[in-house]
Amino acid sequence: MFRRAAQFSRRDAVLLMVGATAMHLVSSFLPGHPTADSSIIINTHLKHVHDTPDTEPLPGPPQVPIADALRVQTVTTTATTTVTLSPDSHVALQTGTDDLPFTSIVDHAPGWTLFRNLYMSDGTLYILSDNRSFPEIRLMTSTGMAAENNPENIAAREPTSHDMDYITPAEARRRWGGTKHNRVSTIQGNTLLVWEPSQFLRHYYHLVAELFFGAQAFWHGAWSAPSEALSNSAKLNHPAPPPLDRVIFAHSNADGWRDDPGFNRFFMRAAFPSITVEVEEDWQDRVVATSNSKGVDRAFHFPYVLLTDRSAAHRGVICGSETQRIAAEAWDYMRKQHKLMGIQAGAWWEPVRSSILNFAGLEVDRNDMTSLTVPKKVVITYVSRQGVSRRKLTDASHESLVKALTELCERKGWELIVMQAEKLTKDAQLEVASKTTVMLGVHGNGLSHLLWMPPTKVSAVIEIFYPGGFAHDYHWTSRALGMSHYGVWNNKYFTYPNEPKVDYPQGFQENNIPVDGKTVAQLVEDRIAGKV
Ligand SMILES: *[C@@H]1O[C@H](CO)[C@@H](O)[C@H](O)[C@H]1NC(C)=O
């Protein structure tokens, strides 16, 4: 039952159907591993261009930690008790660029690159190295422009040496070094650097279900030890990665990452309560601060930075030609390395889900499941778009769907929720999602709430398209969480691996989408019974 029933309008939003029949479930059915197919592994991202260093490399770090070096010096300088270090001996240890560590890559997939020791000066990201054995720069970044599908725009998004460049230790020493100390300031902690503009960030789906979904997969994976057994399990609890301390939206202002319904800002503060958000203006401050106006050149240093770029992700095969989902590059890279823990239950996403639901005041069942179970209480949620302006079912189809689902849920003793998200508070929407076993509805943003569904043995998303239409948004995301996805064309349905090609036929966005309610209800029944 709803603990805050007052938040739901029973009249038009929620149908509670509580029957008495026990569920009979054919068990021993597990949703297939989302990517049990033999996907093509393409690993051509590393371009090896071996440069000979133009000067001898920098001396390595001091053999003893600075504190120890100082202590040794103190002891050897004098035997009296009052001696302190002279300023010169202290400075000597920090002179030049001795403490500018080389850049290295922790992990990389197209559009997702975790660097150790990346530098930024005057708006350019610098790889400090005496070789060029790094991923192709166009697979890491772009000019950060909005994307349009025309040749001029595609060319204009190719990164230049202003976006990212190499810097040799000698050049770094020349530009940023000094006789007393270098002019490089460290931005402490872990940074998520978002290079895409506000074009897509202003949508709940794209910010949460793509950008942060991918970032979580990549960040979680980067700090996980590879394990075939743990990654293929449904075990929910895994050691948490270190926190992300800040997110920088380098090409979006404060308004540019917030969606109109307000879910993005809720998500940011609920899922990452301690994260610092910097936007374009803040980034520009850093750019201007390091621009060489009076012959003084300087830089910022990121100890750990996860750089994400939408255009670069689309240059990868998985995003560019298979899924159109930037998160898919991050997810698939970590999956192949067996670093996405508990993939069958979306366990790598669980910390984010738990934070959101706890913040909404909801109980989160975090049993350390070793195998998924069928829920005690089956909840079917129909996300209705009949109250919004476009992409709606015909009235007759909507009625047939509600009627068929009502009959099914009465017969089975399941709960049916018909949710018009725009009429509910955020907490109420999250409450519905957090207990939904099967979520269904017409293709649309409301289905993004699938992110908060509990992992169970029969969890599924059923997406209604105008016949002939198909898109990967909710399809890929459901499957990435270990759930099944079914597409419905009126009185037919399809599922992995027999899916159509992406298509937006005439009628896709319009308000006369047909659906046969009985077909959907039968599919729901078969799904819970483990027959499909
Ligand atoms: C290139 O330099 C980086 C440090 O910047 C180092 O981590 C990496 O091992 C080097 N690669 C090769 C092939 O020398």
Tab-separated table of N, CA and C in Angstrom, residues 325-441:
chain	number	residue	atom	x	y	z
A	325	ARG	N	23.583	5.177	-27.829
A	325	ARG	CA	23.568	5.534	-26.408
A	325	ARG	C	25.003	5.757	-25.948
A	326	ILE	N	25.331	6.946	-25.478
A	326	ILE	CA	26.717	7.206	-25.058
A	326	ILE	C	27.101	6.296	-23.894
A	327	ALA	N	26.128	6.007	-23.021
A	327	ALA	CA	26.419	5.150	-21.863
A	327	ALA	C	26.826	3.744	-22.295
A	328	ALA	N	26.374	3.346	-23.485
A	328	ALA	CA	26.659	1.980	-23.936
A	328	ALA	C	28.156	1.755	-24.131
A	329	GLU	N	28.891	2.800	-24.518
A	329	GLU	CA	30.338	2.647	-24.671
A	329	GLU	C	30.986	2.377	-23.307
A	330	ALA	N	30.569	3.134	-22.303
A	330	ALA	CA	31.138	2.979	-20.957
A	330	ALA	C	30.779	1.612	-20.379
A	331	TRP	N	29.504	1.288	-20.496
A	331	TRP	CA	28.979	0.041	-19.924
A	331	TRP	C	29.620	-1.180	-20.577
A	332	ASP	N	29.683	-1.172	-21.905
A	332	ASP	CA	30.173	-2.340	-22.616
A	332	ASP	C	31.671	-2.552	-22.399
A	333	TYR	N	32.402	-1.449	-22.312
A	333	TYR	CA	33.835	-1.552	-22.053
A	333	TYR	C	34.069	-2.253	-20.705
A	334	MET	N	33.338	-1.817	-19.692
A	334	MET	CA	33.535	-2.404	-18.359
A	334	MET	C	32.982	-3.825	-18.284
A	335	ARG	N	31.882	-4.082	-18.987
A	335	ARG	CA	31.310	-5.435	-19.014
A	335	ARG	C	32.320	-6.424	-19.592
A	336	LYS	N	32.939	-6.038	-20.703
A	336	LYS	CA	33.879	-6.964	-21.351
A	336	LYS	C	35.074	-7.277	-20.458
A	337	GLN	N	35.404	-6.352	-19.571
A	337	GLN	CA	36.518	-6.605	-18.651
A	337	GLN	C	36.061	-7.258	-17.360
A	338	HIS	N	34.788	-7.609	-17.263
A	338	HIS	CA	34.213	-8.212	-16.049
A	338	HIS	C	34.381	-7.296	-14.847
A	339	LYS	N	34.203	-6.017	-15.070
A	339	LYS	CA	34.341	-5.059	-13.973
A	339	LYS	C	33.014	-4.380	-13.614
A	340	LEU	N	31.931	-4.820	-14.262
A	340	LEU	CA	30.604	-4.307	-13.872
A	340	LEU	C	29.976	-5.348	-12.960
A	341	MET	N	30.041	-5.078	-11.663
A	341	MET	CA	29.643	-6.097	-10.705
A	341	MET	C	28.132	-6.304	-10.671
A	342	GLY	N	27.735	-7.579	-10.526
A	342	GLY	CA	26.314	-7.901	-10.384
A	342	GLY	C	25.484	-7.440	-11.561
A	343	ILE	N	25.983	-7.694	-12.753
A	343	ILE	CA	25.367	-7.112	-13.952
A	343	ILE	C	23.934	-7.603	-14.166
A	344	GLN	N	23.636	-8.803	-13.695
A	344	GLN	CA	22.277	-9.325	-13.905
A	344	GLN	C	21.227	-8.556	-13.119
A	345	ALA	N	21.674	-7.876	-12.067
A	345	ALA	CA	20.718	-7.127	-11.251
A	345	ALA	C	20.997	-5.628	-11.310
A	346	GLY	N	21.862	-5.228	-12.218
A	346	GLY	CA	22.219	-3.807	-12.272
A	346	GLY	C	22.860	-3.343	-10.972
A	347	ALA	N	23.616	-4.235	-10.327
A	347	ALA	CA	24.144	-3.911	-8.989
A	347	ALA	C	25.103	-2.726	-9.010
A	348	TRP	N	25.800	-2.523	-10.103
A	348	TRP	CA	26.731	-1.392	-10.216
A	348	TRP	C	25.977	-0.068	-10.145
A	349	TRP	N	24.698	-0.074	-10.489
A	349	TRP	CA	23.860	1.130	-10.453
A	349	TRP	C	23.178	1.276	-9.093
A	350	GLU	N	23.202	0.208	-8.303
A	350	GLU	CA	22.434	0.156	-7.064
A	350	GLU	C	22.750	1.296	-6.087
A	351	PRO	N	24.025	1.704	-5.931
A	351	PRO	CA	24.279	2.816	-5.001
A	351	PRO	C	23.530	4.090	-5.381
A	352	VAL	N	23.417	4.350	-6.683
A	352	VAL	CA	22.706	5.550	-7.126
A	352	VAL	C	21.213	5.377	-6.856
A	353	ARG	N	20.699	4.203	-7.210
A	353	ARG	CA	19.267	3.931	-6.988
A	353	ARG	C	18.933	4.066	-5.499
A	354	SER	N	19.760	3.470	-4.653
A	354	SER	CA	19.494	3.533	-3.212
A	354	SER	C	19.523	4.967	-2.702
A	355	SER	N	20.493	5.753	-3.166
A	355	SER	CA	20.570	7.146	-2.692
A	355	SER	C	19.316	7.910	-3.055
A	356	ILE	N	18.867	7.734	-4.290
A	356	ILE	CA	17.676	8.449	-4.748
A	356	ILE	C	16.454	8.037	-3.928
A	357	LEU	N	16.281	6.728	-3.760
A	357	LEU	CA	15.073	6.260	-3.082
A	357	LEU	C	15.111	6.600	-1.597
A	358	ASN	N	16.284	6.494	-0.988
A	358	ASN	CA	16.380	6.874	0.428
A	358	ASN	C	16.061	8.356	0.609
A	359	PHE	N	16.554	9.150	-0.314
A	359	PHE	CA	16.294	10.591	-0.226
A	359	PHE	C	14.812	10.878	-0.373
A	360	ALA	N	14.132	10.048	-1.174
A	360	ALA	CA	12.681	10.221	-1.340
A	360	ALA	C	11.914	9.611	-0.173
A	361	GLY	N	12.628	9.107	0.814
A	361	GLY	CA	11.977	8.578	2.011
A	361	GLY	C	11.455	7.176	1.843
A	362	LEU	N	12.012	6.439	0.879
A	362	LEU	CA	11.504	5.097	0.601
A	362	LEU	C	12.460	4.046	1.146
A	363	GLU	N	11.878	2.943	1.559
A	363	GLU	CA	12.702	1.830	2.013
A	363	GLU	C	13.307	1.159	0.784
A	364	VAL	N	14.575	0.835	0.868
A	364	VAL	CA	15.192	0.120	-0.245
A	364	VAL	C	15.620	-1.244	0.260
A	365	ASP	N	15.097	-2.264	-0.385
A	365	ASP	CA	15.467	-3.612	-0.022
A	365	ASP	C	16.851	-3.890	-0.619
A	366	ARG	N	17.844	-3.957	0.254
A	366	ARG	CA	19.197	-4.194	-0.266
A	366	ARG	C	19.723	-5.527	0.232
A	367	ASN	N	18.844	-6.532	0.176
A	367	ASN	CA	19.315	-7.866	0.536
A	367	ASN	C	20.449	-8.245	-0.385
A	368	ASP	N	21.413	-8.893	0.204
A	368	ASP	CA	22.537	-9.309	-0.617
A	368	ASP	C	22.140	-10.586	-1.357
A	369	MET	N	21.404	-10.403	-2.432
A	369	MET	CA	20.861	-11.551	-3.150
A	369	MET	C	21.957	-12.230	-3.960
A	370	THR	N	21.981	-13.515	-3.897
A	370	THR	CA	22.921	-14.217	-4.771
A	370	THR	C	22.199	-14.694	-6.024
A	371	SER	N	20.870	-14.744	-5.961
A	371	SER	CA	20.125	-14.978	-7.202
A	371	SER	C	18.839	-14.176	-7.103
A	372	LEU	N	18.324	-13.788	-8.209
A	372	LEU	CA	17.133	-12.951	-8.200
A	372	LEU	C	15.899	-13.788	-7.883
A	373	THR	N	14.931	-13.145	-7.254
A	373	THR	CA	13.705	-13.848	-6.885
A	373	THR	C	12.512	-13.187	-7.569
A	374	VAL	N	11.379	-13.878	-7.500
A	374	VAL	CA	10.128	-13.290	-7.980
A	374	VAL	C	9.560	-12.472	-6.823
A	375	PRO	N	9.104	-11.248	-7.066
A	375	PRO	CA	8.632	-10.427	-5.939
A	375	PRO	C	7.365	-11.004	-5.301
A	376	LYS	N	7.243	-10.782	-3.988
A	376	LYS	CA	6.039	-11.254	-3.279
A	376	LYS	C	4.814	-10.518	-3.802
A	377	LYS	N	5.020	-9.260	-4.088
A	377	LYS	CA	3.900	-8.437	-4.542
A	377	LYS	C	4.235	-7.950	-5.954
A	378	VAL	N	3.431	-8.367	-6.918
A	378	VAL	CA	3.691	-7.948	-8.298
A	378	VAL	C	2.986	-6.618	-8.552
A	379	VAL	N	3.695	-5.659	-9.065
A	379	VAL	CA	3.122	-4.342	-9.354
A	379	VAL	C	3.322	-4.037	-10.838
A	380	ILE	N	2.211	-3.775	-11.529
A	380	ILE	CA	2.245	-3.446	-12.951
A	380	ILE	C	1.969	-1.943	-13.075
A	381	THR	N	2.879	-1.224	-13.671
A	381	THR	CA	2.699	0.231	-13.811
A	381	THR	C	2.581	0.606	-15.281
A	382	TYR	N	1.457	1.213	-15.603
A	382	TYR	CA	1.252	1.742	-16.949
A	382	TYR	C	1.503	3.244	-16.886
A	383	VAL	N	2.579	3.698	-17.542
A	383	VAL	CA	2.905	5.123	-17.586
A	383	VAL	C	2.110	5.717	-18.753
A	384	SER	N	1.062	6.452	-18.421
A	384	SER	CA	0.162	6.964	-19.462
A	384	SER	C	0.624	8.320	-19.983
A	385	ARG	N	0.603	8.482	-21.289
A	385	ARG	CA	0.897	9.781	-21.914
A	385	ARG	C	-0.377	10.475	-22.387
A	386	GLN	N	-1.536	9.964	-21.953
A	386	GLN	CA	-2.792	10.524	-22.484
A	386	GLN	C	-3.013	11.973	-22.045
A	387	GLY	N	-2.326	12.377	-20.975
A	387	GLY	CA	-2.506	13.760	-20.502
A	387	GLY	C	-1.484	14.730	-21.080
A	388	VAL	N	-0.552	14.261	-21.893
A	388	VAL	CA	0.433	15.181	-22.467
A	388	VAL	C	0.050	15.500	-23.906
A	389	SER	N	0.886	16.315	-24.565
A	389	SER	CA	0.380	16.875	-25.819
A	389	SER	C	0.633	16.008	-27.051
A	390	ARG	N	1.609	15.127	-26.996
A	390	ARG	CA	1.861	14.353	-28.211
A	390	ARG	C	2.330	12.941	-27.883
A	391	ARG	N	2.375	12.140	-28.930
A	391	ARG	CA	2.733	10.724	-28.855
A	391	ARG	C	1.803	9.978	-27.895
A	392	LYS	N	0.511	9.963	-28.276
A	392	LYS	CA	-0.504	9.349	-27.415
A	392	LYS	C	-1.151	8.154	-28.107
A	393	LEU	N	-1.750	7.295	-27.313
A	393	LEU	CA	-2.581	6.217	-27.847
A	393	LEU	C	-3.906	6.804	-28.315
A	394	THR	N	-4.589	6.101	-29.215
A	394	THR	CA	-5.974	6.479	-29.497
A	394	THR	C	-6.770	6.254	-28.208
A	395	ASP	N	-7.867	6.964	-28.050
A	395	ASP	CA	-8.676	6.789	-26.833
A	395	ASP	C	-9.109	5.339	-26.673
A	396	ALA	N	-9.525	4.726	-27.798
A	396	ALA	CA	-10.018	3.347	-27.732
A	396	ALA	C	-8.895	2.406	-27.285
A	397	SER	N	-7.681	2.661	-27.780
A	397	SER	CA	-6.549	1.798	-27.396
A	397	SER	C	-6.236	1.953	-25.919
A	398	HIS	N	-6.218	3.203	-25.453
A	398	HIS	CA	-5.945	3.455	-24.027
A	398	HIS	C	-6.965	2.722	-23.157
A	399	GLU	N	-8.247	2.834	-23.573
A	399	GLU	CA	-9.286	2.175	-22.777
A	399	GLU	C	-9.140	0.653	-22.809
A	400	SER	N	-8.815	0.124	-23.981
A	400	SER	CA	-8.679	-1.332	-24.064
A	400	SER	C	-7.498	-1.814	-23.227
A	401	LEU	N	-6.462	-0.991	-23.158
A	401	LEU	CA	-5.286	-1.366	-22.372
A	401	LEU	C	-5.609	-1.355	-20.876
A	402	VAL	N	-6.260	-0.286	-20.416
A	402	VAL	CA	-6.602	-0.202	-18.987
A	402	VAL	C	-7.557	-1.337	-18.609
A	403	LYS	N	-8.505	-1.620	-19.499
A	403	LYS	CA	-9.493	-2.678	-19.214
A	403	LYS	C	-8.799	-4.044	-19.110
A	404	ALA	N	-7.956	-4.345	-20.072
A	404	ALA	CA	-7.300	-5.663	-20.078
A	404	ALA	C	-6.360	-5.811	-18.881
A	405	LEU	N	-5.644	-4.740	-18.545
A	405	LEU	CA	-4.716	-4.811	-17.404
A	405	LEU	C	-5.484	-4.918	-16.087
A	406	THR	N	-6.618	-4.205	-16.002
A	406	THR	CA	-7.442	-4.269	-14.796
A	406	THR	C	-7.942	-5.703	-14.582
A	407	GLU	N	-8.445	-6.302	-15.652
A	407	GLU	CA	-8.929	-7.686	-15.538
A	407	GLU	C	-7.815	-8.626	-15.109
A	408	LEU	N	-6.658	-8.462	-15.721
A	408	LEU	CA	-5.517	-9.336	-15.395
A	408	LEU	C	-5.142	-9.197	-13.923
A	409	CYS	N	-4.996	-7.953	-13.474
A	409	CYS	CA	-4.513	-7.732	-12.106
A	409	CYS	C	-5.552	-8.151	-11.067
A	410	GLU	N	-6.843	-7.983	-11.393
A	410	GLU	CA	-7.876	-8.465	-10.472
A	410	GLU	C	-7.811	-9.978	-10.354
A	411	ARG	N	-7.667	-10.611	-11.488
A	411	ARG	CA	-7.625	-12.077	-11.521
A	411	ARG	C	-6.410	-12.616	-10.770
A	412	LYS	N	-5.293	-11.930	-10.875
A	412	LYS	CA	-4.047	-12.439	-10.298
A	412	LYS	C	-3.765	-11.906	-8.898
A	413	GLY	N	-4.488	-10.888	-8.493
A	413	GLY	CA	-4.173	-10.285	-7.200
A	413	GLY	C	-2.955	-9.381	-7.252
A	414	TRP	N	-2.689	-8.823	-8.398
A	414	TRP	CA	-1.559	-7.903	-8.550
A	414	TRP	C	-2.051	-6.473	-8.411
A	415	GLU	N	-1.109	-5.590	-8.221
A	415	GLU	CA	-1.459	-4.178	-8.120
A	415	GLU	C	-1.234	-3.522	-9.486
A	416	LEU	N	-2.227	-2.758	-9.920
A	416	LEU	CA	-2.082	-1.997	-11.167
A	416	LEU	C	-2.018	-0.510	-10.827
A	417	ILE	N	-1.028	0.154	-11.363
A	417	ILE	CA	-0.929	1.603	-11.194
A	417	ILE	C	-0.945	2.230	-12.582
A	418	VAL	N	-1.933	3.090	-12.818
A	418	VAL	CA	-1.925	3.864	-14.065
A	418	VAL	C	-1.392	5.235	-13.681
A	419	MET	N	-0.191	5.529	-14.130
A	419	MET	CA	0.499	6.734	-13.640
A	419	MET	C	0.549	7.810	-14.719
A	420	GLN	N	-0.012	8.955	-14.400
A	420	GLN	CA	0.229	10.136	-15.226
A	420	GLN	C	1.256	10.948	-14.467
A	421	ALA	N	2.512	10.767	-14.862
A	421	ALA	CA	3.625	11.299	-14.071
A	421	ALA	C	3.476	12.791	-13.805
A	422	GLU	N	2.989	13.525	-14.799
A	422	GLU	CA	2.922	14.977	-14.654
A	422	GLU	C	1.942	15.396	-13.569
A	423	LYS	N	1.112	14.467	-13.082
A	423	LYS	CA	0.174	14.835	-12.008
A	423	LYS	C	0.680	14.444	-10.629
A	424	LEU	N	1.850	13.809	-10.573
A	424	LEU	CA	2.365	13.349	-9.290
A	424	LEU	C	3.605	14.140	-8.880
A	425	THR	N	3.838	14.177	-7.588
A	425	THR	CA	5.093	14.769	-7.104
A	425	THR	C	6.248	13.836	-7.493
A	426	LYS	N	7.457	14.370	-7.384
A	426	LYS	CA	8.634	13.534	-7.683
A	426	LYS	C	8.695	12.343	-6.739
A	427	ASP	N	8.486	12.600	-5.446
A	427	ASP	CA	8.546	11.503	-4.486
A	427	ASP	C	7.533	10.422	-4.830
A	428	ALA	N	6.333	10.853	-5.233
A	428	ALA	CA	5.284	9.874	-5.547
A	428	ALA	C	5.652	9.068	-6.784
A	429	GLN	N	6.230	9.724	-7.775
A	429	GLN	CA	6.668	8.994	-8.974
A	429	GLN	C	7.747	7.982	-8.628
A	430	LEU	N	8.669	8.407	-7.764
A	430	LEU	CA	9.751	7.494	-7.376
A	430	LEU	C	9.201	6.323	-6.575
A	431	GLU	N	8.178	6.616	-5.751
A	431	GLU	CA	7.583	5.537	-4.955
A	431	GLU	C	6.977	4.480	-5.868
A	432	VAL	N	6.287	4.932	-6.891
A	432	VAL	CA	5.698	3.983	-7.845
A	432	VAL	C	6.803	3.180	-8.523
A	433	ALA	N	7.802	3.890	-9.051
A	433	ALA	CA	8.877	3.193	-9.785
A	433	ALA	C	9.592	2.197	-8.885
A	434	SER	N	9.778	2.580	-7.617
A	434	SER	CA	10.598	1.753	-6.722
A	434	SER	C	9.962	0.412	-6.405
A	435	LYS	N	8.683	0.242	-6.728
A	435	LYS	CA	8.054	-1.056	-6.440
A	435	LYS	C	7.474	-1.710	-7.688
A	436	THR	N	7.784	-1.160	-8.845
A	436	THR	CA	7.200	-1.671	-10.079
A	436	THR	C	7.930	-2.922	-10.590
A	437	THR	N	7.148	-3.942	-10.903
A	437	THR	CA	7.737	-5.169	-11.452
A	437	THR	C	7.790	-5.084	-12.977
A	438	VAL	N	6.686	-4.630	-13.577
A	438	VAL	CA	6.654	-4.450	-15.027
A	438	VAL	C	6.181	-3.027	-15.310
A	439	MET	N	7.001	-2.281	-16.038
A	439	MET	CA	6.627	-0.917	-16.412
A	439	MET	C	6.299	-0.908	-17.892
A	440	LEU	N	5.172	-0.284	-18.240
A	440	LEU	CA	4.802	-0.265	-19.649
A	440	LEU	C	4.245	1.096	-20.021
A	441	GLY	N	4.339	1.397	-21.315
A	441	GLY	CA	3.813	2.661	-21.799
A	441	GLY	C	4.343	2.967	-23.181
